Structure formats: C-alpha cells, structure tokens
Amino acid sequence: MRTRLSTRWPAVALLATLTGGAVPAMALAQDADNNPYTSRIDVRTGRRLFRAQCSTCHGLNAAGGNESTGPDLTTGRFRHADSDAGLFRVIRDGVRSTSMLGLGADANDQSLWQLVTYLRSLDVTAGGTPSGSSAAGQQLFTGKGDCTRCHMVNGRGQRIGPDLSSVGDRRALADLETDLVDPDAELLPRWWTMRAVGPGGQVVEGLRMDEDTFTFRIMDAEQNLRAFSKYGDWTYERIQQSTMPGYAETLTADERNDLVAYLFSLRSEP
Ligand code: HEC
Ligand code: HEC
C-alpha cells in the first residue's frame, strides 16, 4: 500500500498545483493513475471527441500530416507523457508555449480519459504482429490482388487511391483488415465517388477530384481528368462510397492476412 500511495502522490500533487490547491474529493478518491474508461465504447466516444476537437491539428486519424500542425499521435510514444495519467494532463492542460492548448480545467474527466483511451488504441505497435506472410502479400499486391491499379508503393502504381508507401506507420493491424473488407468505413470526402450522366446517357464515374459552385472534376479509372459544368446538360451525383472494392469475397482470409502483413511492413523507417 505504501509504495502505491507514493507513486500516486505526484499526480495528485500536480493536480493540486494546477487547480490552485482545490483538489476535488473525487480526484482523491479515484486512483489518479488508472484510466477507468477503457471499453470499446470509450474508444469510439474518444474517437468522436477527437474528430470534433483535435483533428484540425492532429489529422482525422491522429496521424498528423502535411496540412496539420500537430504531431502524429499514433506511434505509442509521447514526448510529454509516459503514462495514461500524463496523457490525461497533456490533453487537459496542453503544452506550454505551443498551440496545444488542452481542453482546460473545466473539461470533464470522463471525456479526457476517453481521449486517452482512443489515443492508446491507435498505437500501431500494440496490436500484435501479423500472422500472414509479407512476401506472399507483396506478390498478391502487384499480382492477383491488382492493388497497384489504384495504389502506389514507393513510386510504382497508380494514384486512384492513397499512396501506401508508409501505410504501416498510420494504420494498426485491425485497421488494415477493415480497410480490405470494408473500404467505406471512415471514408474521407476526398475519396468520394462522383458520377456524371450526359445527355445521351453516357456515364463518367470516378474519384471526385474537386468541386465548387459551378464546376467539378472527375478522375476516371484510367486516370483521365474530366471537367464538367454544373449548369451544362450533364447531371451528376455524389456517391459517398469508396472506389475501392471490398475483398471479403474475392480474396481468402489467408490472402488477406498476407496482404495485411505486407501493408503493415510498409514503414517510412525500416
Ligand atoms: C491548435 C492545434 C491543436 C489542437 C486543436 C490540439 N492539439 Fe494537441 N498538439 C498540438 C501541437 C502543436 C503539439 C506539439 C506541442 C509540442 O510539443 O511542441 C500537440 C501535442 C499534443 C500531445 C503531446 C504529444 C507528445 O508527443 O507528447 C497530445 C497527447 C495531444 N497534442 C493531444 C491532443 C488532443 C487529445 C487534442 C484535442 C482535445 C489536441 N491535442 C488538440 C496542436 C494541437
Ligand atoms: C479501384 C481502386 C482501388 C483498388 C483496386 C484498391 N484500392 Fe485500396 N483504396 C482505394 C481508395 C480510393 C482508398 C481511400 C478510400 C478508402 O479508404 O476506401 C483506398 C484505401 C485503402 C487503404 C487504406 C489506406 C489509408 O491510408 O488509410 C488500404 C490499406 C488499401 N486501400 C489497400 C488496398 C489493397 C491491399 C488493395 C488490393 C487488394 C486495394 N487497396 C485495392 C482504391 C482502391
């Protein structure tokens, strides 16, 4: 009991400093180091909170990115925290002198813990190791699976889908499995499909490249870019579905495991 108490003490002491000495009875009563909200529902709620409040800087899937100003939070390593309680504090109090402001002392504990749970669920190294064969997966990727028809890895392939050269950095094993069987899960608007039908019934369908009030552009499967006016004689339709087919039926479970092993091995740093 003594050692436990002494390890808890710093967290409680810090809480006291941050709240100007007024530590709520609840904070003392509950083990300040242990996250009480770790169920799958908490992961989902945490993700929802994250998307609403954090994704503008850290990216929709917390992986950072070119346009974002916050770091990748999916590596399982944090510069400012080495425990769940530490993460809790960073999310509440922010990082001094940076744009990471934190949610503030008024944020409710449950939401803060759920955000911690969500971030922990993203750790790509925590999900175990792939059961399939990466070498067999690589063969499938360029061969039977024909993934290079849409995806690029290290400069080879096409640009209909995201570049997968370092997909292992940003997707956990379970995410990669979902990517293969349910491409419409977590679909970003960037990957929506658009279908235009001409006056003679001709159809152009493909990736919705850009769209404004008057025009839109579609990239078809052959990567031809076609521009349309919204006020011409073509009708159009936005389809909130991925152009990627699901592979639940067309590939066996073993084949998918091999592909996942290959994708998981694709890292920016070996
Ligand atoms: C305005 C942009 C912005 C928003 C919004 C934002 N962050 Fe941050 N966050 C940053 C920046 C920038 C850093 C890096 C600070 C530093 O160390 O220089 C950071 C750092 C962090 C860290 C520490 C990373 C580490 O390596 O220790 C965590 C955890 C974090 N943010 C979580 C969140 C969560 C959760 C939210 C939403 C509640 C959020 N952030 C909202 C910009 C933001
Ligand atoms: C017809 C085009 C097409 C084909 C064929 C295709 N994909 Fe995709 N893929 C996409 C698009 C578009 C996305 C982005 C939208 C989404 O997540 O569904 C995507 C997303 C992904 C993602 C998620 C990437 C990320 O950054 O989150 C993975 C992994 C993936 N594909 C793997 C594969 C593998 C493996 C194959 C071959 C078995 C394959 N894809 C075949 C178009 C395609």
Short mmCIF file of C-alpha atoms and ligand atoms in Angstrom, two decimals:
data_model
loop_
_atom_site.label_atom_id
_atom_site.label_comp_id
_atom_site.label_asym_id
_atom_site.label_seq_id
_atom_site.Cartn_x
_atom_site.Cartn_y
_atom_site.Cartn_z
CA MET A 1 0.00 0.00 0.00
CA ARG A 2 2.81 2.42 0.86
CA THR A 3 4.55 2.20 -2.50
CA ARG A 4 1.25 2.56 -4.25
CA LEU A 5 0.45 5.68 -2.34
CA SER A 6 3.82 7.22 -3.04
CA THR A 7 3.58 6.57 -6.77
CA ARG A 8 0.20 8.19 -6.80
CA TRP A 9 1.33 11.19 -4.93
CA PRO A 10 2.97 13.17 -7.77
CA ALA A 11 -0.16 13.08 -9.87
CA VAL A 12 -2.31 14.25 -7.01
CA ALA A 13 0.22 16.92 -6.04
CA LEU A 14 0.26 18.23 -9.58
CA LEU A 15 -3.50 18.27 -9.68
CA ALA A 16 -3.44 20.35 -6.54
CA THR A 17 -0.99 22.83 -8.08
CA LEU A 18 -2.99 23.13 -11.26
CA THR A 19 -6.30 23.67 -9.58
CA GLY A 20 -4.86 26.11 -7.10
CA GLY A 21 -4.95 23.69 -4.21
CA ALA A 22 -8.59 22.80 -4.52
CA VAL A 23 -8.46 19.11 -5.32
CA PRO A 24 -11.97 17.78 -5.71
CA ALA A 25 -12.75 14.88 -3.40
CA MET A 26 -13.43 12.71 -6.43
CA ALA A 27 -9.89 13.09 -7.75
CA LEU A 28 -8.50 11.85 -4.46
CA ALA A 29 -10.97 9.05 -4.08
CA GLN A 30 -10.35 7.59 -7.50
CA ASP A 31 -6.98 6.16 -8.44
CA ALA A 32 -5.49 9.07 -10.35
CA ASP A 33 -3.19 6.85 -12.43
CA ASN A 34 -5.72 4.35 -13.64
CA ASN A 35 -7.95 5.07 -16.56
CA PRO A 36 -11.46 3.92 -15.56
CA TYR A 37 -12.85 4.27 -19.10
CA THR A 38 -11.24 1.71 -21.37
CA SER A 39 -14.08 -0.18 -23.06
CA ARG A 40 -14.61 -0.33 -26.81
CA ILE A 41 -17.42 2.14 -26.43
CA ASP A 42 -14.99 4.52 -24.73
CA VAL A 43 -12.64 4.12 -27.71
CA ARG A 44 -15.48 5.09 -30.01
CA THR A 45 -16.56 8.05 -27.90
CA GLY A 46 -12.93 9.13 -27.64
CA ARG A 47 -12.59 8.98 -31.40
CA ARG A 48 -15.70 11.08 -31.82
CA LEU A 49 -14.38 13.68 -29.38
CA PHE A 50 -11.04 13.63 -31.11
CA ARG A 51 -12.53 14.22 -34.51
CA ALA A 52 -14.56 17.15 -33.23
CA GLN A 53 -11.89 18.84 -31.14
CA CYS A 54 -8.44 17.71 -32.15
CA SER A 55 -8.42 16.60 -35.76
CA THR A 56 -7.93 20.09 -37.23
CA CYS A 57 -4.38 19.97 -35.91
CA HIS A 58 -3.61 16.27 -35.46
CA GLY A 59 -5.43 14.89 -38.52
CA LEU A 60 -8.62 12.88 -38.74
CA ASN A 61 -6.90 9.68 -37.62
CA ALA A 62 -4.42 11.38 -35.28
CA ALA A 63 -1.55 10.59 -37.62
CA GLY A 64 -0.58 14.23 -38.16
CA GLY A 65 0.08 15.03 -41.79
CA ASN A 66 1.26 17.66 -44.20
CA GLU A 67 -1.52 20.13 -43.61
CA SER A 68 -1.72 19.69 -39.88
CA THR A 69 0.24 21.48 -37.25
CA GLY A 70 0.06 18.82 -34.54
CA PRO A 71 2.34 15.78 -34.32
CA ASP A 72 1.48 12.16 -35.12
CA LEU A 73 -0.14 10.65 -32.02
CA THR A 74 -0.24 7.04 -33.24
CA THR A 75 3.31 5.93 -32.52
CA GLY A 76 2.69 4.87 -28.92
CA ARG A 77 5.45 7.24 -27.80
CA PHE A 78 4.79 10.70 -26.43
CA ARG A 79 7.33 13.38 -25.71
CA HIS A 80 5.27 14.94 -22.96
CA ALA A 81 3.82 11.90 -21.22
CA ASP A 82 4.94 8.44 -20.23
CA SER A 83 1.71 7.19 -18.68
CA ASP A 84 -2.03 7.42 -19.09
CA ALA A 85 -2.16 9.96 -16.30
CA GLY A 86 0.47 12.01 -18.11
CA LEU A 87 -1.55 11.95 -21.31
CA PHE A 88 -4.63 12.95 -19.36
CA ARG A 89 -2.77 16.02 -18.11
CA VAL A 90 -1.39 16.98 -21.54
CA ILE A 91 -4.87 16.80 -23.04
CA ARG A 92 -6.36 18.80 -20.21
CA ASP A 93 -3.61 21.37 -19.66
CA GLY A 94 -1.89 21.49 -23.06
CA VAL A 95 1.79 22.00 -23.75
CA ARG A 96 3.07 25.34 -22.52
CA SER A 97 4.05 27.91 -25.17
CA THR A 98 2.64 25.88 -28.07
CA SER A 99 -0.65 25.90 -29.94
CA MET A 100 -1.57 22.76 -27.96
CA LEU A 101 -3.89 24.46 -25.52
CA GLY A 102 -5.63 21.49 -23.94
CA LEU A 103 -9.29 21.31 -23.06
CA GLY A 104 -8.87 23.20 -19.81
CA ALA A 105 -9.60 22.54 -16.16
CA ASP A 106 -13.35 22.53 -16.78
CA ALA A 107 -13.23 19.55 -19.13
CA ASN A 108 -14.90 16.53 -17.64
CA ASP A 109 -12.70 13.65 -16.51
CA GLN A 110 -14.63 11.03 -18.42
CA SER A 111 -14.08 12.77 -21.76
CA LEU A 112 -10.40 13.27 -21.00
CA TRP A 113 -9.93 9.59 -20.16
CA GLN A 114 -11.85 8.57 -23.26
CA LEU A 115 -9.47 10.64 -25.36
CA VAL A 116 -6.56 8.87 -23.65
CA THR A 117 -8.20 5.51 -24.38
CA TYR A 118 -8.66 6.44 -28.02
CA LEU A 119 -5.02 7.53 -28.39
CA ARG A 120 -3.85 4.30 -26.73
CA SER A 121 -5.98 2.28 -29.15
CA LEU A 122 -4.04 3.81 -32.05
CA ASP A 123 -0.63 2.53 -31.01
CA VAL A 124 0.36 0.59 -34.10
CA THR A 125 2.88 -1.48 -32.16
CA ALA A 126 0.36 -2.61 -29.54
CA GLY A 127 -1.91 -4.64 -31.82
CA GLY A 128 0.36 -7.69 -32.01
CA THR A 129 2.25 -8.98 -35.00
CA PRO A 130 0.75 -10.01 -38.34
CA SER A 131 0.04 -13.70 -38.86
CA GLY A 132 0.41 -13.67 -42.63
CA SER A 133 3.45 -13.68 -44.88
CA SER A 134 4.61 -10.29 -46.02
CA ALA A 135 6.42 -11.74 -49.05
CA ALA A 136 3.27 -13.53 -50.22
CA GLY A 137 1.34 -10.31 -49.58
CA GLN A 138 3.70 -8.34 -51.78
CA GLN A 139 3.11 -10.82 -54.62
CA LEU A 140 -0.63 -10.51 -54.19
CA PHE A 141 -0.42 -6.75 -54.12
CA THR A 142 1.06 -6.46 -57.59
CA GLY A 143 -0.33 -9.76 -58.91
CA LYS A 144 -3.69 -11.34 -58.30
CA GLY A 145 -4.93 -8.58 -55.96
CA ASP A 146 -4.13 -5.94 -58.58
CA CYS A 147 -3.86 -3.24 -55.92
CA THR A 148 -1.36 -1.23 -57.99
CA ARG A 149 -4.22 -0.45 -60.36
CA CYS A 150 -5.14 2.20 -57.78
CA HIS A 151 -2.36 2.41 -55.20
CA MET A 152 1.22 3.48 -55.32
CA VAL A 153 4.02 1.98 -53.22
CA ASN A 154 7.46 3.59 -53.47
CA GLY A 155 6.67 5.30 -56.74
CA ARG A 156 5.13 2.31 -58.53
CA GLY A 157 1.42 2.03 -59.22
CA GLN A 158 -1.44 4.48 -59.72
CA ARG A 159 -2.93 7.44 -57.89
CA ILE A 160 -6.62 6.50 -57.73
CA GLY A 161 -6.19 5.65 -54.04
CA PRO A 162 -3.83 6.82 -51.29
CA ASP A 163 -0.10 6.21 -51.56
CA LEU A 164 0.59 3.20 -49.34
CA SER A 165 4.39 3.53 -49.11
CA SER A 166 4.22 4.08 -45.34
CA VAL A 167 0.70 2.88 -44.54
CA GLY A 168 2.13 0.71 -41.72
CA ASP A 169 3.01 3.90 -39.85
CA ARG A 170 -0.53 5.16 -39.72
CA ARG A 171 -2.75 2.07 -39.66
CA ALA A 172 -2.94 -0.58 -36.93
CA LEU A 173 -3.31 -4.24 -37.87
CA ALA A 174 -7.04 -4.24 -37.18
CA ASP A 175 -7.48 -1.09 -39.30
CA LEU A 176 -5.72 -2.69 -42.23
CA GLU A 177 -8.01 -5.69 -42.01
CA THR A 178 -11.02 -3.38 -42.04
CA ASP A 179 -9.58 -1.44 -44.98
CA LEU A 180 -9.67 -4.61 -47.06
CA VAL A 181 -13.16 -5.82 -46.21
CA ASP A 182 -14.98 -2.54 -45.56
CA PRO A 183 -13.47 0.32 -47.61
CA ASP A 184 -16.39 2.60 -46.81
CA ALA A 185 -15.65 2.65 -43.09
CA GLU A 186 -14.11 6.01 -42.12
CA LEU A 187 -14.26 7.33 -45.66
CA LEU A 188 -12.95 10.87 -46.07
CA PRO A 189 -14.84 13.15 -48.53
CA ARG A 190 -11.60 13.30 -50.53
CA TRP A 191 -12.31 9.73 -51.62
CA TRP A 192 -15.96 10.05 -52.52
CA THR A 193 -17.08 8.93 -55.93
CA MET A 194 -18.87 11.15 -58.43
CA ARG A 195 -20.99 10.02 -61.33
CA ALA A 196 -21.97 12.26 -64.23
CA VAL A 197 -24.53 11.28 -66.84
CA GLY A 198 -24.52 13.04 -70.21
CA PRO A 199 -27.50 13.98 -72.41
CA GLY A 200 -27.01 10.82 -74.49
CA GLY A 201 -26.89 8.62 -71.41
CA GLN A 202 -23.10 8.35 -71.36
CA VAL A 203 -21.68 7.83 -67.86
CA VAL A 204 -18.41 9.09 -66.38
CA GLU A 205 -17.68 7.82 -62.92
CA GLY A 206 -14.66 8.07 -60.69
CA LEU A 207 -12.92 9.99 -57.95
CA ARG A 208 -14.37 13.37 -57.10
CA MET A 209 -11.26 15.47 -57.60
CA ASP A 210 -12.56 18.93 -56.87
CA GLU A 211 -15.86 20.62 -56.74
CA ASP A 212 -17.01 24.21 -56.40
CA THR A 213 -20.27 26.06 -57.01
CA PHE A 214 -20.03 25.88 -60.78
CA THR A 215 -17.77 23.02 -61.76
CA PHE A 216 -16.47 19.65 -60.72
CA ARG A 217 -13.82 17.27 -61.97
CA ILE A 218 -13.79 13.50 -62.05
CA MET A 219 -10.79 11.23 -62.41
CA ASP A 220 -11.85 8.00 -64.06
CA ALA A 221 -10.26 4.57 -63.65
CA GLU A 222 -7.78 5.33 -66.46
CA GLN A 223 -6.76 8.47 -64.57
CA ASN A 224 -8.27 10.77 -67.19
CA LEU A 225 -9.35 14.02 -65.61
CA ARG A 226 -12.71 15.28 -66.90
CA ALA A 227 -14.13 18.71 -66.08
CA PHE A 228 -17.84 19.44 -66.01
CA SER A 229 -20.04 22.44 -65.57
CA LYS A 230 -22.81 22.04 -63.03
CA TYR A 231 -25.10 24.06 -65.27
CA GLY A 232 -24.48 22.17 -68.51
CA ASP A 233 -26.57 19.26 -69.85
CA TRP A 234 -24.86 16.65 -67.67
CA THR A 235 -26.49 15.58 -64.46
CA TYR A 236 -24.31 14.49 -61.59
CA GLU A 237 -24.42 12.63 -58.37
CA ARG A 238 -22.06 12.44 -55.42
CA ILE A 239 -21.64 8.95 -54.00
CA GLN A 240 -20.28 8.69 -50.50
CA GLN A 241 -18.61 5.43 -51.21
CA SER A 242 -15.07 4.40 -51.88
CA THR A 243 -13.97 3.40 -55.35
CA MET A 244 -12.12 0.57 -53.63
CA PRO A 245 -13.91 -2.77 -53.81
CA GLY A 246 -14.25 -4.84 -50.61
CA TYR A 247 -12.23 -8.05 -50.68
CA ALA A 248 -14.23 -10.16 -48.23
CA GLU A 249 -15.34 -12.49 -51.03
CA THR A 250 -12.76 -12.16 -53.77
CA LEU A 251 -9.76 -12.91 -51.55
CA THR A 252 -9.46 -15.71 -49.00
CA ALA A 253 -8.80 -14.96 -45.32
CA ASP A 254 -5.22 -16.25 -45.77
CA GLU A 255 -4.66 -13.98 -48.73
CA ARG A 256 -5.97 -11.01 -46.79
CA ASN A 257 -3.69 -11.87 -43.87
CA ASP A 258 -0.72 -11.93 -46.23
CA LEU A 259 -1.70 -8.56 -47.66
CA VAL A 260 -2.11 -7.12 -44.18
CA ALA A 261 1.35 -8.42 -43.22
CA TYR A 262 2.80 -6.74 -46.30
CA LEU A 263 0.97 -3.44 -45.72
CA PHE A 264 1.99 -3.49 -42.05
CA SER A 265 5.63 -3.80 -43.10
CA LEU A 266 5.46 -0.63 -45.21
CA ARG A 267 7.11 1.96 -42.97
CA SER A 268 8.87 5.23 -43.51
CA GLU A 269 11.69 3.98 -41.27
CA PRO A 270 12.60 0.32 -41.57
C1 HEC B 1 -4.42 24.21 -32.46
C2 HEC B 1 -3.82 22.94 -32.76
C3 HEC B 1 -4.02 21.78 -31.80
C4 HEC B 1 -5.22 21.28 -31.31
C5 HEC B 1 -6.63 21.76 -31.60
C6 HEC B 1 -4.86 20.14 -30.50
N1 HEC B 1 -3.51 19.96 -30.49
FE1 HEC B 1 -2.51 18.52 -29.49
N2 HEC B 1 -0.74 19.32 -30.05
C7 HEC B 1 -0.59 20.38 -30.93
C8 HEC B 1 0.82 20.71 -31.07
C9 HEC B 1 1.42 21.78 -31.95
C10 HEC B 1 1.51 19.79 -30.24
C11 HEC B 1 3.01 19.68 -30.04
C12 HEC B 1 3.44 20.55 -28.87
C13 HEC B 1 4.93 20.50 -28.73
O1 HEC B 1 5.41 19.61 -28.04
O2 HEC B 1 5.57 21.32 -29.39
C14 HEC B 1 0.50 18.94 -29.63
C15 HEC B 1 0.78 17.92 -28.74
C16 HEC B 1 -0.16 17.01 -28.27
C17 HEC B 1 0.14 15.88 -27.44
C18 HEC B 1 1.52 15.51 -26.88
C19 HEC B 1 2.28 14.71 -27.87
C20 HEC B 1 3.58 14.19 -27.27
O3 HEC B 1 4.41 13.71 -28.06
O4 HEC B 1 3.74 14.23 -26.05
C21 HEC B 1 -1.03 15.22 -27.21
C22 HEC B 1 -1.21 13.94 -26.42
C23 HEC B 1 -2.06 15.95 -27.89
N3 HEC B 1 -1.49 17.04 -28.52
C24 HEC B 1 -3.40 15.59 -27.88
C25 HEC B 1 -4.41 16.44 -28.33
C26 HEC B 1 -5.81 16.19 -28.12
C27 HEC B 1 -6.40 14.94 -27.48
C28 HEC B 1 -6.47 17.26 -28.64
C29 HEC B 1 -7.97 17.52 -28.63
C30 HEC B 1 -8.61 17.59 -27.34
C31 HEC B 1 -5.49 18.17 -29.18
N4 HEC B 1 -4.26 17.64 -28.98
C32 HEC B 1 -5.79 19.36 -29.83
C33 HEC B 1 -1.61 21.08 -31.55
C34 HEC B 1 -2.97 20.93 -31.28
C1 HEC B 2 -10.41 0.81 -57.71
C2 HEC B 2 -9.36 1.38 -56.91
C3 HEC B 2 -8.79 0.57 -55.75
C4 HEC B 2 -8.34 -0.72 -55.73
C5 HEC B 2 -8.35 -1.73 -56.86
C6 HEC B 2 -7.79 -0.92 -54.41
N1 HEC B 2 -7.94 0.20 -53.63
FE1 HEC B 2 -7.36 0.43 -51.71
N2 HEC B 2 -8.19 2.28 -51.66
C7 HEC B 2 -8.74 2.93 -52.74
C8 HEC B 2 -9.24 4.22 -52.31
C9 HEC B 2 -9.94 5.26 -53.18
C10 HEC B 2 -8.95 4.31 -50.93
C11 HEC B 2 -9.26 5.51 -49.99
C12 HEC B 2 -10.67 5.44 -49.52
C13 HEC B 2 -10.93 4.28 -48.63
O1 HEC B 2 -10.40 4.24 -47.51
O2 HEC B 2 -11.66 3.38 -49.07
C14 HEC B 2 -8.29 3.07 -50.56
C15 HEC B 2 -7.82 2.78 -49.29
C16 HEC B 2 -7.01 1.71 -48.97
C17 HEC B 2 -6.35 1.52 -47.71
C18 HEC B 2 -6.40 2.49 -46.53
C19 HEC B 2 -5.26 3.47 -46.73
C20 HEC B 2 -5.15 4.57 -45.72
O3 HEC B 2 -4.25 5.39 -45.91
O4 HEC B 2 -5.95 4.63 -44.79
C21 HEC B 2 -5.65 0.36 -47.78
C22 HEC B 2 -4.78 -0.26 -46.72
C23 HEC B 2 -5.89 -0.19 -49.09
N3 HEC B 2 -6.71 0.66 -49.79
C24 HEC B 2 -5.35 -1.38 -49.54
C25 HEC B 2 -5.67 -1.95 -50.77
C26 HEC B 2 -5.21 -3.25 -51.20
C27 HEC B 2 -4.31 -4.17 -50.40
C28 HEC B 2 -5.75 -3.47 -52.44
C29 HEC B 2 -5.65 -4.71 -53.31
C30 HEC B 2 -6.13 -5.94 -52.73
C31 HEC B 2 -6.53 -2.28 -52.79
N4 HEC B 2 -6.45 -1.39 -51.76
C32 HEC B 2 -7.21 -2.12 -53.98
C33 HEC B 2 -8.84 2.45 -54.03
C34 HEC B 2 -8.53 1.16 -54.42
#
